[in-house]
Amino acid sequence: MTPERTRVASQPNDTEGRAEVASTGATAMPLPPPAAMRTVSVDVHYGDFRAVKDVSLGFARNEITALIGPSGCGKSTMLRCLNRMNDLIPAARVRGEVFFNDRNIYDPGVDPVEVRRKVGMVFQKPNPFSKSIYENVAWGAKINGFKGSKKDMDDLVERALTRAALWGEVKDKLGESGYSLSGGQQQRLCIARAVAPSPEVLLMDEPCSALDPIATLRIEELMLDLKEDYTIIIVTHNMQQAARVSDMTAFFNVDLDGQGHRTGYLVEFSPTAQLFTSPREKDTEDYITGRFG
Amino acid sequence: MTPERTRVASQPNDTEGRAEVASTGATAMPLPPPAAMRTVSVDVHYGDFRAVKDVSLGFARNEITALIGPSGCGKSTMLRCLNRMNDLIPAARVRGEVFFNDRNIYDPGVDPVEVRRKVGMVFQKPNPFSKSIYENVAWGAKINGFKGSKKDMDDLVERALTRAALWGEVKDKLGESGYSLSGGQQQRLCIARAVAPSPEVLLMDEPCSALDPIATLRIEELMLDLKEDYTIIIVTHNMQQAARVSDMTAFFNVDLDGQGHRTGYLVEFSPTAQLFTSPREKDTEDYITGRFG
Amino acid sequence: MSDEQVEVESASDPLQKRARPGEMAIRGFLFICGAISIAVTVGILWELGKEALLFFQDERVSIADFFSGTVWQPQAEVFGILPLVLGTVLISIIALVVAVPIGLAAAIYLSEYATQRVKSFFKPVLEVLVGIPTVVYGFFALTFMTPLLRSWLGSSTVGFFNVASAGIVVGILIVPLVSSLSEDALSAVPDSLRQAAYGLGASKLEVSLRIVVPAALSGIAAAVVVAMSRAVGETMVVTLASGAAPRNFTLGEDALFGYILNPFEAAQAMTGYIVVTASGDLSYNTIDYNSIFAIGLTLFFMTLGLNSLSRRFVKRFRQAYE
Amino acid sequence: MSLQTTERPTEGLFPGEQEFQSQLRVRRWRAFLFQGFSLLMLTIAVVALATLLYTIINDSFGLTAVVNQQDPEDVLAGLGHDPATMTMADLSYEELVALLETTLSSGVGRRLEREQRFFEDRLVFESDEVWMEICAESDPPPGCTIGPRGSASVLQLVNERVIAPDVIDSYDLVPSLTNPEAFEAEVRQGFEIGRYGDYEFDQVSFEWRAWFNPTFLTSPSNSSPELAGIRTAILGSAWLVLFTVLFAVPVGVGAAIYLVEFAKPSRLNDFIQTNINNLAGVPSIIYGMLGLAVLVRALEPITSGSLFGVGGSDGRTIISAGLTLGLLTLPVVIISSQEALKAVPDSLRHAGLGLGATRWQTVRSQVLPVALPGILTGTILAVARAIGETAPLILVGAAGFITADPTGPFSAFTALPIQIFQWTSLPQEEFRNIAAAASIALLVLLLTLNSFAVILRNRYSRKA
Amino acid sequence: MSHTHDINVHFHGELDALERKVLGVVDRAERMVEMAVRSVTTGDLDLAEEVIGMDDEIDRTYFEVHQEWTNLMARFQPLGSDLRKMAVLLQLNITFERMGDQCVNIAKTTRFNDGLPRVERICDQIREMGDLVRPMIRTAVDAYVRSDVDEARLLPAMDQPVDRLNANMYKETVAVSDNKLLLEWATKMMMVSRALERIGDQAVDFAEHAAYLVTGERADFDEKGMAPAVDGNTD
Amino acid sequence: MSHTHDINVHFHGELDALERKVLGVVDRAERMVEMAVRSVTTGDLDLAEEVIGMDDEIDRTYFEVHQEWTNLMARFQPLGSDLRKMAVLLQLNITFERMGDQCVNIAKTTRFNDGLPRVERICDQIREMGDLVRPMIRTAVDAYVRSDVDEARLLPAMDQPVDRLNANMYKETVAVSDNKLLLEWATKMMMVSRALERIGDQAVDFAEHAAYLVTGERADFDEKGMAPAVDGNTD
């Protein structure tokens, strides 16, 4: 795997020139930062039907990668492959390889619990634990065998909350329930919680879809801050959001077969500005300009 | 009440020049179409606290008026005042006047049932009845004393579904449950249902917030079609949506008092293009440019 | 030293699978807890089946006569279960006639009309009704309902032990069941449907009866069936109020409405027979002892059928809204 | 009246304004009627409850027609006191014991003394030699070791044995208050037709009696309704609940956790789930039969305690009955715990697992604390239901009349509902009264438990 | 999903209307070029006033377009090719407004030259420039409307004779310097030539934008190979 | 909520960076004006080449700005004053790129005039124009940066002497027509004068945009009242 490959969104089924364009793009660009995660020909099946087909993507370290596309295109499914949250859905099976620091996380020897420790996740709706704000942040570290003193834990909690731009708002009420916060604050608490056990990658599944525009902007700003330390992969159905925050954008589309099953596939994986101003693929262009259906 | 007044968003509490600007705007503009509905100094109280204060707005016939603002600003509450849906919340009280064709719908002699027939509503989440598609559309007409034949009802259903740009997609499965449709189709079914009893005004409460971008665009296009026949008032927390579809936009803001109670008030009521390019009020400017908090 | 080794190892493959013995042990314990329920069912089927088999193996009993016989006289060694079934069914039907309209209307009132304050008064009352032990209802049937019926309709028409009194009281007993399950079903109908209907200009009645009730219909049906199953299995009221004599009859000879279906005469129900038989001095391995298991098995399958039916309704209801 | 409206394309198909208004009036009237109907139905349900409580309370208090063996006034007068200024309770301890000494046969007297002595320093009925002898036996009666009776106990004995009231008829609470004369007339009429046997009307005194009273709660059962109490039954019920809870709660909650948190959809797990749903609908009497066949009969060596060298002769013991109720409660506990666990949003589990927690860590730290109030509520309600169960206890052989308090898991037992059932099925009117009084005791107990559960649930649902 | 529906009908309708409005200005500008050249070469003062009057309308349209552009941008926030088209439309709007201004300059020259003698050779040359420039505008608009890169690539070549004629004007002017009046007229006509050359350049610019719209990447015709034949054409 | 936080920090950061980039071009353009005028008035060929070289950089920046503008537009979809600022930035980008081109034209004139005789009076006049024009650019930029409408309104008045000097160039040119070489030089210098006058106009344009940015409404200085003193300045 050369570094160039990490930016290549190749679709073996469709070789008319997409791979060519992609690799041209890669050589024209400066060398990308090393990929923190990458997927190689990932398929996801739900029961008998294929929900996502043949996705190869590279997620560069300290960049934000956005996955966008119409509903049913498998972008969320894809995201959940990256920390084996799909294991929780009994019918879901993942084929292909997902590398985290060059280790395939679907190897039989790999413990999904450990994967999730390294690859944190923030969910669609803010979901704080029904504990105090402090406990919310501390718990992740505790179960991961945090060995420091009470003072160390206090520091860790403060650091995580500061990182999530929430410390100032909650430092005087760490003992209150996480639910006492507003929606946007709750989501930032969830980010602090995800950050506390020091993951390397943060997955975010439509983290702002339950928030109002002001809280949304605040989370977006936070993501841009966080990418200094983390590799962030975000799913959003808000194109504008992807445009605003991400460095790279992957556009997924969906095929309907005769039985009404939807199969998502990767259409284009480009630097965000390029994808939203001059996308390589006609499907992308149609989607972002609303000529679609 | 002169026609000019319908465009005036005056706030008696704040007379430094807003009313002046508004009336200047009104005289500079061509005479607006007659208002289908207007509110005069409407206050809404929930229990002891005031949720919305002193809103005077005019909704011009065959135009789309959007109500926008941060969450808690009372835009939805305001919308529900317009067909007395607030009556269903026991603690809510409405003061001031709401005129529908120059009749105050809060007059003691007016039955809310009657108001709601004339002022239809489409809700945030698609909520088809658990009946067939046909029955969904026909039901509203039936309870409102529809007296045509079966053939007339068929025609009415077809007309309403056509009006909601859904006929082509469902004409072969009118007997199927409304739930068999996709989210976007369900919402169009709800629009067809709202349209069937021939209301004059359509209220839409964040009608696209549960839909994906494609379905959203389709509903927006539909609204633009519908305004030929209806006066449409839409609440949205998506500024872009307000910008895309509406002719006039009312921006609401919210004040917090010491006890954490929120009171919404009208900041600016302007033609949409003006509000989003050169708003009169600094608050509006701050909100639309994300300088807010 | 060893710590260091572990660290080196984990550094080389931080994602390596770890053994978690505590987790496995807990998992095993929890599974056993779940499996106990199977043991209970197996126990019920095995014991009831075994004793019932002994009963049917007795030369004095024939299966065909058991299920078709209209006379139950253990003393005379005549075992036809129909008189007991008749008692059970009569009581259950009367109970449903009482409980369904009251329970359903109460549920509609609570779910659609009642303000929060009214609700906070009525709901605990109904819950108290659920909590009252059936033996107290039995006492109530005997000391209030029967005298009331007798004073209204005359003690010549109404026997001291009678089906009607038992049925009505069983009905009262299952009212809260019907109303709370129906109310659950009605409340589960999303508020958005009501809003939609109001938004179209519907009155409260139209919203309730033409939108909410149809939408909750399968949930309501499930409630009714569950209530019926409860009535069938109800024991104490029946034992105390409807008498200890099976209503033996002969089809064609006995008057259908005057006797066979007469609600004002006594009729022992299946559960009543079991209790009465068991509370006497019961010696094991007699035909009496075995007969209660045969009846119990029949009762088990009757309620099982009803419960399965109700679950099917519930499933349909859930599919519509989840 | 109407809202002005503009022309619409569907004009002809909808009623005109006037027609619409008149239709509206009809619709409004119909809605009003239906609302009235449903409120009426709800009221009927409440009235039913009220009537039930009324019946019970009505039967628990009221006037009684009493015939005393000896009139207390005569007794007082016999002792040289003025009955107008004194009651029996004012008599001294010695006077009371003397009364017993004169009235009781020596056999009964000795038995009472062996149960508990009257005086610390002297014996009343027993001779010192015999007393020494019996106290030296390997199994001495309690009177040898425990202290003397108090005045309350002696007063009660005097009441029972000397005055020996016999309630020959009782009257309900409400007519007792509104029309006490009618009761007297009724009793008089009863004498005319010879309903009360040998008694004379002159002997009858009319007294208020609260059947539900402290003595009733603390006395053991008795074949005479005037003297019967429910102490044995209450203790029996308490023992039963103990075993029910010990069995049903850990197993039920464990099973619920397994099914909700760990079980992946498989044939086995689906079967377990269906099975539990079925068990919840099985009539309680079937559980009684299961208990009878398995616990009482098949496992007799264990449940009778003979395996451990204690207890009685057969398997009709507290532990059999307690476990039977446990089995009966199990599906209810499982299902309500499942509901409580399912009510915990999946997002919490995902959050826990997404942080790299194991399943059990997530369940223990995040899910269970949230579900606990719900689980407790469900469990309390299930246990309350078990307390009221009668039929299965009859099947596993609850004894109707025992006066000895239960001493352990292998004792024979009775329980409150059994007691009510027994008394209800007896013909004498006075047993009705004590059945009602016992019902009050049971209802108060259950109401306490239920309201505890309701409070728990309300606090929980307010937080959520 | 073999073919594509336009869900955003209303936006694309408004975008098209705006485009038509901008292109409408170009049509008018082309006519103005013809009229301005005719007025300055024939000394037709009425025609000149007409041209100057037309510019007011073009300016008004320019502001309208700018306003509508801002509104459309605020309301629909286009992406991809729509956004590129919007950017091009804004640039074109400026460019064509300036074309109109150039025509006004030419027409005003007619006014100042009134009463001065004329050199027919120079007039011919100006007319020739006008005839060369107008097809350039037409071609550039065509290339844009039809999104035809090849057509757009024709423009630099078409511009070469215009530049050559403009450079020639110095000589022609100096050639008549003996006659003060003629010289005054010729220096003015030099400005006319310069204005026409500038219009040609703007058409080339326009073509560049058209190419950008199609390929999504800027192709700068001037810099890549086809160097302008004559200097001084980069105003 | 008495004071306002900027939640959209990153967007406004990028918007500011883009603005700085555009304004940076203006600085360079101002220096180019000075250098170009010095080269053409002193005949300093090296300086002229330097100016011509500087334009490549300006052109590159121009394309970069255009690209970044499109990206910013696509990514942040600004509204209100942000959108107005974006529109102004795009127009300014075009305008200042053209200012650079004007300077190149001036510098190229140095090249063509090499070896020709010079009229010092005309050189003085050109220098005076340059000195007048540069503060205009500075003032306009200032008005824009400080969002100062009053300062922007100074511009039309500042432009008047420039226009007057430019109009005067005809007379100066005709005055030297006896000497063919001087005439050739003077006609070229007429183009320089024209270019400087054009730069002044562009500064006025710029000020207009600045006013627009502040008020949200277009104020067309040329049309409203303050009529230009001299004709022919609308190129």
PDB file of N, CA and C in Angstrom, chain E residues 12-60:
ATOM      1  N   HIS E  12     -33.382  26.268 -10.711  1.00  0.00           N
ATOM      2  CA  HIS E  12     -32.803  26.266 -12.050  1.00  0.00           C
ATOM      3  C   HIS E  12     -33.589  27.178 -12.984  1.00  0.00           C
ATOM      4  N   GLY E  13     -34.896  27.296 -12.730  1.00  0.00           N
ATOM      5  CA  GLY E  13     -35.681  28.274 -13.486  1.00  0.00           C
ATOM      6  C   GLY E  13     -35.160  29.679 -13.248  1.00  0.00           C
ATOM      7  N   GLU E  14     -34.922  30.018 -11.991  1.00  0.00           N
ATOM      8  CA  GLU E  14     -34.464  31.378 -11.688  1.00  0.00           C
ATOM      9  C   GLU E  14     -33.040  31.599 -12.187  1.00  0.00           C
ATOM     10  N   LEU E  15     -32.226  30.555 -12.083  1.00  0.00           N
ATOM     11  CA  LEU E  15     -30.856  30.660 -12.583  1.00  0.00           C
ATOM     12  C   LEU E  15     -30.874  30.917 -14.092  1.00  0.00           C
ATOM     13  N   ASP E  16     -31.735  30.155 -14.779  1.00  0.00           N
ATOM     14  CA  ASP E  16     -31.846  30.352 -16.229  1.00  0.00           C
ATOM     15  C   ASP E  16     -32.307  31.767 -16.554  1.00  0.00           C
ATOM     16  N   ALA E  17     -33.281  32.241 -15.784  1.00  0.00           N
ATOM     17  CA  ALA E  17     -33.784  33.600 -16.041  1.00  0.00           C
ATOM     18  C   ALA E  17     -32.673  34.628 -15.864  1.00  0.00           C
ATOM     19  N   LEU E  18     -31.887  34.434 -14.810  1.00  0.00           N
ATOM     20  CA  LEU E  18     -30.789  35.370 -14.580  1.00  0.00           C
ATOM     21  C   LEU E  18     -29.788  35.309 -15.728  1.00  0.00           C
ATOM     22  N   GLU E  19     -29.497  34.092 -16.151  1.00  0.00           N
ATOM     23  CA  GLU E  19     -28.552  33.921 -17.264  1.00  0.00           C
ATOM     24  C   GLU E  19     -29.084  34.621 -18.508  1.00  0.00           C
ATOM     25  N   ARG E  20     -30.364  34.420 -18.777  1.00  0.00           N
ATOM     26  CA  ARG E  20     -30.954  35.062 -19.950  1.00  0.00           C
ATOM     27  C   ARG E  20     -30.836  36.575 -19.855  1.00  0.00           C
ATOM     28  N   LYS E  21     -31.049  37.057 -18.654  1.00  0.00           N
ATOM     29  CA  LYS E  21     -30.975  38.500 -18.463  1.00  0.00           C
ATOM     30  C   LYS E  21     -29.563  39.005 -18.773  1.00  0.00           C
ATOM     31  N   VAL E  22     -28.573  38.298 -18.268  1.00  0.00           N
ATOM     32  CA  VAL E  22     -27.184  38.696 -18.523  1.00  0.00           C
ATOM     33  C   VAL E  22     -26.886  38.605 -20.011  1.00  0.00           C
ATOM     34  N   LEU E  23     -27.290  37.508 -20.620  1.00  0.00           N
ATOM     35  CA  LEU E  23     -27.004  37.339 -22.045  1.00  0.00           C
ATOM     36  C   LEU E  23     -27.765  38.368 -22.872  1.00  0.00           C
ATOM     37  N   GLY E  24     -28.936  38.751 -22.371  1.00  0.00           N
ATOM     38  CA  GLY E  24     -29.699  39.801 -23.053  1.00  0.00           C
ATOM     39  C   GLY E  24     -28.888  41.088 -23.130  1.00  0.00           C
ATOM     40  N   VAL E  25     -28.167  41.392 -22.086  1.00  0.00           N
ATOM     41  CA  VAL E  25     -27.314  42.580 -22.084  1.00  0.00           C
ATOM     42  C   VAL E  25     -26.265  42.461 -23.181  1.00  0.00           C
ATOM     43  N   VAL E  26     -25.742  41.269 -23.351  1.00  0.00           N
ATOM     44  CA  VAL E  26     -24.723  41.058 -24.375  1.00  0.00           C
ATOM     45  C   VAL E  26     -25.290  41.377 -25.757  1.00  0.00           C
ATOM     46  N   ASP E  27     -26.499  40.866 -26.028  1.00  0.00           N
ATOM     47  CA  ASP E  27     -27.153  41.172 -27.305  1.00  0.00           C
ATOM     48  C   ASP E  27     -27.201  42.678 -27.535  1.00  0.00           C
ATOM     49  N   ARG E  28     -27.673  43.342 -26.472  1.00  0.00           N
ATOM     50  CA  ARG E  28     -27.814  44.787 -26.592  1.00  0.00           C
ATOM     51  C   ARG E  28     -26.440  45.440 -26.803  1.00  0.00           C
ATOM     52  N   ALA E  29     -25.445  44.911 -26.083  1.00  0.00           N
ATOM     53  CA  ALA E  29     -24.093  45.469 -26.221  1.00  0.00           C
ATOM     54  C   ALA E  29     -23.602  45.317 -27.663  1.00  0.00           C
ATOM     55  N   GLU E  30     -23.900  44.151 -28.247  1.00  0.00           N
ATOM     56  CA  GLU E  30     -23.476  43.921 -29.638  1.00  0.00           C
ATOM     57  C   GLU E  30     -24.100  44.966 -30.562  1.00  0.00           C
ATOM     58  N   ARG E  31     -25.410  45.198 -30.359  1.00  0.00           N
ATOM     59  CA  ARG E  31     -26.074  46.205 -31.197  1.00  0.00           C
ATOM     60  C   ARG E  31     -25.450  47.575 -30.942  1.00  0.00           C
ATOM     61  N   MET E  32     -25.134  47.830 -29.665  1.00  0.00           N
ATOM     62  CA  MET E  32     -24.526  49.126 -29.336  1.00  0.00           C
ATOM     63  C   MET E  32     -23.197  49.304 -30.049  1.00  0.00           C
ATOM     64  N   VAL E  33     -22.405  48.227 -30.103  1.00  0.00           N
ATOM     65  CA  VAL E  33     -21.116  48.312 -30.799  1.00  0.00           C
ATOM     66  C   VAL E  33     -21.347  48.767 -32.234  1.00  0.00           C
ATOM     67  N   GLU E  34     -22.306  48.091 -32.868  1.00  0.00           N
ATOM     68  CA  GLU E  34     -22.583  48.416 -34.281  1.00  0.00           C
ATOM     69  C   GLU E  34     -23.005  49.875 -34.424  1.00  0.00           C
ATOM     70  N   MET E  35     -23.937  50.285 -33.555  1.00  0.00           N
ATOM     71  CA  MET E  35     -24.455  51.658 -33.629  1.00  0.00           C
ATOM     72  C   MET E  35     -23.373  52.680 -33.306  1.00  0.00           C
ATOM     73  N   ALA E  36     -22.563  52.357 -32.273  1.00  0.00           N
ATOM     74  CA  ALA E  36     -21.527  53.310 -31.863  1.00  0.00           C
ATOM     75  C   ALA E  36     -20.519  53.504 -32.994  1.00  0.00           C
ATOM     76  N   VAL E  37     -20.110  52.387 -33.598  1.00  0.00           N
ATOM     77  CA  VAL E  37     -19.143  52.479 -34.704  1.00  0.00           C
ATOM     78  C   VAL E  37     -19.740  53.285 -35.840  1.00  0.00           C
ATOM     79  N   ARG E  38     -21.028  52.984 -36.150  1.00  0.00           N
ATOM     80  CA  ARG E  38     -21.675  53.717 -37.244  1.00  0.00           C
ATOM     81  C   ARG E  38     -21.721  55.210 -36.923  1.00  0.00           C
ATOM     82  N   SER E  39     -22.084  55.528 -35.683  1.00  0.00           N
ATOM     83  CA  SER E  39     -22.216  56.948 -35.339  1.00  0.00           C
ATOM     84  C   SER E  39     -20.879  57.660 -35.424  1.00  0.00           C
ATOM     85  N   VAL E  40     -19.807  56.997 -34.939  1.00  0.00           N
ATOM     86  CA  VAL E  40     -18.515  57.672 -34.920  1.00  0.00           C
ATOM     87  C   VAL E  40     -17.917  57.755 -36.313  1.00  0.00           C
ATOM     88  N   THR E  41     -18.214  56.782 -37.160  1.00  0.00           N
ATOM     89  CA  THR E  41     -17.638  56.817 -38.507  1.00  0.00           C
ATOM     90  C   THR E  41     -18.445  57.708 -39.431  1.00  0.00           C
ATOM     91  N   THR E  42     -19.760  57.864 -39.157  1.00  0.00           N
ATOM     92  CA  THR E  42     -20.554  58.736 -40.015  1.00  0.00           C
ATOM     93  C   THR E  42     -20.770  60.097 -39.370  1.00  0.00           C
ATOM     94  N   GLY E  43     -20.368  60.218 -38.071  1.00  0.00           N
ATOM     95  CA  GLY E  43     -20.605  61.483 -37.365  1.00  0.00           C
ATOM     96  C   GLY E  43     -22.076  61.713 -37.077  1.00  0.00           C
ATOM     97  N   ASP E  44     -22.838  60.665 -36.958  1.00  0.00           N
ATOM     98  CA  ASP E  44     -24.292  60.771 -36.727  1.00  0.00           C
ATOM     99  C   ASP E  44     -24.551  61.044 -35.248  1.00  0.00           C
ATOM    100  N   LEU E  45     -24.811  62.324 -34.930  1.00  0.00           N
ATOM    101  CA  LEU E  45     -24.955  62.699 -33.521  1.00  0.00           C
ATOM    102  C   LEU E  45     -26.184  62.083 -32.859  1.00  0.00           C
ATOM    103  N   ASP E  46     -27.300  62.001 -33.608  1.00  0.00           N
ATOM    104  CA  ASP E  46     -28.525  61.427 -33.035  1.00  0.00           C
ATOM    105  C   ASP E  46     -28.288  59.980 -32.611  1.00  0.00           C
ATOM    106  N   LEU E  47     -27.617  59.262 -33.531  1.00  0.00           N
ATOM    107  CA  LEU E  47     -27.312  57.864 -33.242  1.00  0.00           C
ATOM    108  C   LEU E  47     -26.448  57.770 -31.976  1.00  0.00           C
ATOM    109  N   ALA E  48     -25.471  58.687 -31.890  1.00  0.00           N
ATOM    110  CA  ALA E  48     -24.582  58.691 -30.718  1.00  0.00           C
ATOM    111  C   ALA E  48     -25.393  58.887 -29.435  1.00  0.00           C
ATOM    112  N   GLU E  49     -26.328  59.871 -29.480  1.00  0.00           N
ATOM    113  CA  GLU E  49     -27.146  60.105 -28.277  1.00  0.00           C
ATOM    114  C   GLU E  49     -27.951  58.864 -27.941  1.00  0.00           C
ATOM    115  N   GLU E  50     -28.422  58.197 -28.992  1.00  0.00           N
ATOM    116  CA  GLU E  50     -29.211  56.978 -28.751  1.00  0.00           C
ATOM    117  C   GLU E  50     -28.368  55.932 -28.018  1.00  0.00           C
ATOM    118  N   VAL E  51     -27.109  55.793 -28.480  1.00  0.00           N
ATOM    119  CA  VAL E  51     -26.218  54.823 -27.839  1.00  0.00           C
ATOM    120  C   VAL E  51     -25.993  55.192 -26.373  1.00  0.00           C
ATOM    121  N   ILE E  52     -25.723  56.503 -26.150  1.00  0.00           N
ATOM    122  CA  ILE E  52     -25.477  56.941 -24.769  1.00  0.00           C
ATOM    123  C   ILE E  52     -26.703  56.661 -23.898  1.00  0.00           C
ATOM    124  N   GLY E  53     -27.877  56.894 -24.502  1.00  0.00           N
ATOM    125  CA  GLY E  53     -29.120  56.601 -23.774  1.00  0.00           C
ATOM    126  C   GLY E  53     -29.257  55.123 -23.444  1.00  0.00           C
ATOM    127  N   MET E  54     -28.860  54.279 -24.395  1.00  0.00           N
ATOM    128  CA  MET E  54     -28.982  52.833 -24.160  1.00  0.00           C
ATOM    129  C   MET E  54     -28.173  52.375 -22.954  1.00  0.00           C
ATOM    130  N   ASP E  55     -27.088  53.080 -22.719  1.00  0.00           N
ATOM    131  CA  ASP E  55     -26.213  52.631 -21.632  1.00  0.00           C
ATOM    132  C   ASP E  55     -26.881  52.729 -20.272  1.00  0.00           C
ATOM    133  N   ASP E  56     -27.744  53.752 -20.110  1.00  0.00           N
ATOM    134  CA  ASP E  56     -28.470  53.863 -18.837  1.00  0.00           C
ATOM    135  C   ASP E  56     -29.201  52.562 -18.552  1.00  0.00           C
ATOM    136  N   GLU E  57     -29.839  52.079 -19.627  1.00  0.00           N
ATOM    137  CA  GLU E  57     -30.607  50.857 -19.472  1.00  0.00           C
ATOM    138  C   GLU E  57     -29.693  49.685 -19.093  1.00  0.00           C
ATOM    139  N   ILE E  58     -28.527  49.649 -19.775  1.00  0.00           N
ATOM    140  CA  ILE E  58     -27.581  48.573 -19.470  1.00  0.00           C
ATOM    141  C   ILE E  58     -27.098  48.673 -18.026  1.00  0.00           C
ATOM    142  N   ASP E  59     -26.831  49.887 -17.587  1.00  0.00           N
ATOM    143  CA  ASP E  59     -26.402  50.054 -16.192  1.00  0.00           C
ATOM    144  C   ASP E  59     -27.479  49.602 -15.231  1.00  0.00           C
ATOM    145  N   ARG E  60     -28.732  49.982 -15.562  1.00  0.00           N
ATOM    146  CA  ARG E  60     -29.827  49.570 -14.693  1.00  0.00           C
ATOM    147  C   ARG E  60     -29.880  48.041 -14.626  1.00  0.00           C
TER     148      ARG E  60
END
